[in-house]
Amino acid sequence: MPMTNSRMESGLAGPDPDRRPAFPDGLPFVRPPVPPFERVAARLESSYRHGQLTNGPLVRELEAVSADRLQVAHVVAVASCTAGLMLAFRALEPTGPVILPSFTFSASAHAVAWVGARPRFIECDPATFLADLDDGRLYVDGAGALLITHIFGAPAAPRAWEELATAAGIPLVFDAAHALGSRHADRPIGGFGDAEVFSLSPTKPVIAGEGGLVATNRDDVAEVIRIGRDYGNPGDYDTRFVGLNARMSEFHAATALESLAELDDHLVVRSALAARYREQLVDVAGIRVQVPAPGDESTWKDFTIAVDAPEFGATRDQLVVALALEGVDTRCYFDPPVHRQQSHAASADRPLPITDRVASEVLSLPLYRDLLPTDLDRVVSVIADVGKLATARSGA
Ligand SMILES: *Cc1c(COP(=O)(O)O)cnc(C)c1O
């Protein structure tokens, strides 16, 4: 679209609409942290030459290395986080609706619905974007399980949710899709609740291309997931239940192993970039940033801000357009929230005004291993300028 027109459409036309954008070649939202190809190829070679293409020694190694890192009894590698969540609920057999936040990725709710359970959506906290514990307590009566997401990698108060689950006598699963590398109370995310499920898809901190890891300290849960990823077949072809094909291939395991080996270095970079964003954005009126609880460590899978339109001077949507005009690609995670999506609107049986508001305010900014700090600074100055200009125009 022609720049001048769109600048005007955004309602934020600057004094010189024809000047060059801040990023003439564009700044992407995400760049998957691919490990060196030669290392992945070398890692894969033996399995490949032996014709072991799926669920072979590399998958076993990935499971062992991740169980060690996460300090859990079992890690079962699966084809995706979504399949891992489905199998976790297949193992835990919730006997009533599953409580989960609406402010999460759709797949959390999909997994619940695929096992025949009904999602019961709760509110999120507008400061942390995490599932609201008080709302959870209020709606836990009659629930069959809890599914809590570590949003953008920030640990979701896992011990408090464990206490609630224990008091209610129901299982607790964490959607840890964003959180491979996050820590709470000096423990890795992975060992909380009855199971935690990670994603290895391309936008996550550790990547396989596609893939998931189910971490659990429960032998019975691990066993059902191992059988369940293989059609429900424990090896004798007498399937015990209706399973899936959710195996992980050796190709994916090779990539994941190399990606996992880089994780600690990767996290240092991510957390430095997040700190740089925070330090600068704290001075921009009307912008909130997600802050993990004291002592917690996030992977910063996404760096997400919330725009308070009256204070900032422009809406989140106007900021999206203004950033796009400067070449900056962003995402509105998670808008629409799940209870507003066509797939789940029917099970949304109460209004969720806080979630609606948060969803309309959030914006995830570029953050990846090779993002230049100077580019990050330029993104922040675009945001600050939009706010200043909009405030000046409204005569504030
Ligand atoms: C990416 C994501 C998933 C789905 O992961 P897949 O591996 O793509 O199935 C589930 N939950 C959340 C919160 C996610 O961000």
GROMACS .gro file of C-alpha atoms and ligand atoms in nm, residues 80-82 85 104-105 107-108 149 175 177-178 199-201 204 210-211, ligand 1:
model
   33
   80SER     CA    1   0.399  -3.199   1.835
   81CYS     CA    2   0.305  -3.023   2.155
   82THR     CA    3  -0.060  -3.047   2.052
   85LEU     CA    4  -0.124  -3.246   2.528
  104THR     CA    5  -0.331  -1.878   2.533
  105PHE     CA    6  -0.268  -2.041   2.198
  107ALA     CA    7  -0.392  -2.562   2.060
  108SER     CA    8  -0.424  -2.567   2.441
  149THR     CA    9   0.018  -2.211   3.009
  175ASP     CA   10   0.126  -2.612   2.842
  177ALA     CA   11   0.519  -2.483   2.467
  178HIS     CA   12   0.708  -2.157   2.529
  199SER     CA   13   0.680  -2.758   2.165
  200LEU     CA   14   0.972  -2.778   1.924
  201SER     CA   15   0.805  -2.596   1.635
  204LYS     CA   16   0.991  -2.185   2.001
  210GLU     CA   17   0.797  -3.002   1.433
  211GLY     CA   18   0.793  -3.187   1.761
  397LIG     C1   19   0.301  -2.344   1.969
  397LIG     C2   20   0.206  -2.372   2.081
  397LIG     C3   21   0.138  -2.494   2.092
  397LIG     C4   22   0.139  -2.595   1.985
  397LIG     O1   23   0.263  -2.653   1.964
  397LIG     P1   24   0.281  -2.752   1.839
  397LIG     O2   25   0.414  -2.816   1.867
  397LIG     O3   26   0.282  -2.665   1.717
  397LIG     O4   27   0.168  -2.847   1.840
  397LIG     C5   28   0.061  -2.516   2.205
  397LIG     N1   29   0.048  -2.423   2.301
  397LIG     C6   30   0.110  -2.303   2.292
  397LIG     C7   31   0.093  -2.205   2.403
  397LIG     C8   32   0.188  -2.273   2.181
  397LIG     O5   33   0.244  -2.153   2.168
   0.00000   0.00000   0.00000
